[in-house]
CSV table of C-alpha atoms in Angstrom, one decimal:
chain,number,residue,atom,x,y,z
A,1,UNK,CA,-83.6,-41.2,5.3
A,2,UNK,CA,-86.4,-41.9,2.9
A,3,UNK,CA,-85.9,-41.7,-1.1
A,4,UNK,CA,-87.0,-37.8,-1.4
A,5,UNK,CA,-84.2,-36.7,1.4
A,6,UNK,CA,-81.8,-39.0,-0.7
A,7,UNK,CA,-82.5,-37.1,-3.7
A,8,UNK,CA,-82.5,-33.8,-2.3
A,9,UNK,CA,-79.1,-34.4,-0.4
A,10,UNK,CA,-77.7,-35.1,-3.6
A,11,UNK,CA,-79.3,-32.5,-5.8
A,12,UNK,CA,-79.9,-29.7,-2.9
A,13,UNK,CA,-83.1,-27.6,-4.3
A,14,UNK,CA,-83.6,-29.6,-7.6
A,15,UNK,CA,-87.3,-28.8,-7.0
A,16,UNK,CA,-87.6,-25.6,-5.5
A,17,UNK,CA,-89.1,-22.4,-7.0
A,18,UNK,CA,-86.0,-20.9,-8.0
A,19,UNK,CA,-84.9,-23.2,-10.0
A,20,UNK,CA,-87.8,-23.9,-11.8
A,21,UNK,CA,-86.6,-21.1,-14.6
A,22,UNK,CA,-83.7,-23.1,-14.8
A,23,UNK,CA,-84.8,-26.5,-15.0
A,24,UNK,CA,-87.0,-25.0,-18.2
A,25,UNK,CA,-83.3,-23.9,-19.4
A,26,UNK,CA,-81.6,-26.3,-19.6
A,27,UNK,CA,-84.8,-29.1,-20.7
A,28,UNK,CA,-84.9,-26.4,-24.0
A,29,UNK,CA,-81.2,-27.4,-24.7
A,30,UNK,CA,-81.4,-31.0,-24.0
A,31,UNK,CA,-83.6,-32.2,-26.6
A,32,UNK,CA,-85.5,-36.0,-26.4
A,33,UNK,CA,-83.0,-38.9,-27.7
A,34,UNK,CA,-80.3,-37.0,-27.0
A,35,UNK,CA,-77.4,-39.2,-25.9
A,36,UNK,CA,-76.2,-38.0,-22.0
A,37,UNK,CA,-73.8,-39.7,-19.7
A,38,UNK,CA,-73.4,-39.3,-16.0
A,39,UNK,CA,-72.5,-40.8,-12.3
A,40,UNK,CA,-74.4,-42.9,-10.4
A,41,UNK,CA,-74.8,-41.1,-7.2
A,42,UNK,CA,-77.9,-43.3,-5.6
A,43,UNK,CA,-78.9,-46.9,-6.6
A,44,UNK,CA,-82.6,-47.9,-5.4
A,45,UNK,CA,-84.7,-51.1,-5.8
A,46,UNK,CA,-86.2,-48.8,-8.6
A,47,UNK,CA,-83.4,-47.7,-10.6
A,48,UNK,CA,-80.5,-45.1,-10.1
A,49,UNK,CA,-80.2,-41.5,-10.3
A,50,UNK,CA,-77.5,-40.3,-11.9
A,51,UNK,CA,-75.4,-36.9,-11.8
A,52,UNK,CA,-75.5,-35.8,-15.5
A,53,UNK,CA,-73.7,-32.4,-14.8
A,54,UNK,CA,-76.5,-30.4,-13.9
A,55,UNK,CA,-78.2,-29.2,-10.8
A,56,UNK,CA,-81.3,-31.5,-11.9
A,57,UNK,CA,-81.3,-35.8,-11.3
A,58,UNK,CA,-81.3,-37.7,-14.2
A,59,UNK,CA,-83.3,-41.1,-13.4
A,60,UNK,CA,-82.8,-45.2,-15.0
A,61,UNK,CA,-85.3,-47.1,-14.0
A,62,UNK,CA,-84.4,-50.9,-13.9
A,63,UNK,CA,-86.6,-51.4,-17.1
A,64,UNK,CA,-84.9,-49.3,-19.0
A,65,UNK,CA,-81.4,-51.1,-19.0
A,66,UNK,CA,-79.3,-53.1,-21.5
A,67,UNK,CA,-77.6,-54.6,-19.3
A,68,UNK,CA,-77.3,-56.5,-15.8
A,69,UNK,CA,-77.9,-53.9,-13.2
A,70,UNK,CA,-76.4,-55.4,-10.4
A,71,UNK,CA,-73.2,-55.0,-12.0
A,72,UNK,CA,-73.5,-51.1,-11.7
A,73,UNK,CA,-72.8,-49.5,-8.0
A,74,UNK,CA,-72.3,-45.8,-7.2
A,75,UNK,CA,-69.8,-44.0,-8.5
A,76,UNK,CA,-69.9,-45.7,-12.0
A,77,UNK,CA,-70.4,-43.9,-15.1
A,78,UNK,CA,-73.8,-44.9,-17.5
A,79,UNK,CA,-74.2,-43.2,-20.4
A,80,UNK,CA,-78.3,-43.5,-22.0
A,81,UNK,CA,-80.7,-41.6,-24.1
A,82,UNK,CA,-82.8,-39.0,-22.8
A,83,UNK,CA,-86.7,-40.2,-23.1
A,84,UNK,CA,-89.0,-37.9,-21.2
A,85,UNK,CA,-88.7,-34.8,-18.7
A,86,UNK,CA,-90.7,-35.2,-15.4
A,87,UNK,CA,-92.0,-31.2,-14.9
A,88,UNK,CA,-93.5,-32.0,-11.9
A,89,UNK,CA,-90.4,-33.6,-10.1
A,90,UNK,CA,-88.0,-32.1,-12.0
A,91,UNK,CA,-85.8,-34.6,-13.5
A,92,UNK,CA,-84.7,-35.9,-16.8
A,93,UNK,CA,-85.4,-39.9,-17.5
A,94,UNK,CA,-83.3,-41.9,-19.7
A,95,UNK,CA,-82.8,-45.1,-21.6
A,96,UNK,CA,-80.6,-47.7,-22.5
A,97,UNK,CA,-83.4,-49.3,-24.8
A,98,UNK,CA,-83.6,-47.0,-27.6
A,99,UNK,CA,-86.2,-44.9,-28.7
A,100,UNK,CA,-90.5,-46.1,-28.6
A,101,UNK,CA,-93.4,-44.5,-29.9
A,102,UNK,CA,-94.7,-43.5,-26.2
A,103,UNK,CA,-91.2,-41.2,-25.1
A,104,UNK,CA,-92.9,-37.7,-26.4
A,105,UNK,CA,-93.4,-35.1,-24.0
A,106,UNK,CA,-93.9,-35.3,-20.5
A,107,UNK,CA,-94.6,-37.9,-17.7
């Protein structure tokens, strides 16, 4: 199963054309820098994607950590700030590293 049908499984429809109304929802009550925690439900090479409570991933890249990342495995909780939204894909990208100048808007 390649990375897309991962994410899917665990997010069924995250992308689809119904729940694009939605997904602009609840990005207009999650505001940039806002602190969000969640459950890793996938670990990549790349980073995790994490269930923050909604029907939409939320995705940590490996750069954007504190701390070791091979201590984390799924099913722990990470908590992180909220940096950019990805329209296109449909998720929400956060940070452990605190706010830069580039996180406005979108990817």
């Amino acid at each position: 199963m390649d990375v897309g049908d991962q994410i899917e499984k665990a997010f069924p429809d995250y992308r689809s054309s119904k729940n694009k109304e939605k997904w602009n929802e609840y990005k207009a009550d999650i505001k940039l820098g806002s602190e969000l925690s969640g459950v890793i439900v996938l670990k990549f090479d790349f980073g995790f994607m994490i269930d923050i409570g909604l029907p939409f991933p939320a995705i940590m890249l490996l750069c954007r950590f504190k701390s070791e990342v091979s201590t984390f495995k799924v099913g722990d909780l990470i908590n992180g700030s909220v940096y950019v939204f990805d329209n296109v894909k449909n998720q929400i990208g956060i940070t452990q590293n605190g706010h830069e100048y580039w996180m406005e808007g979108n990817w």
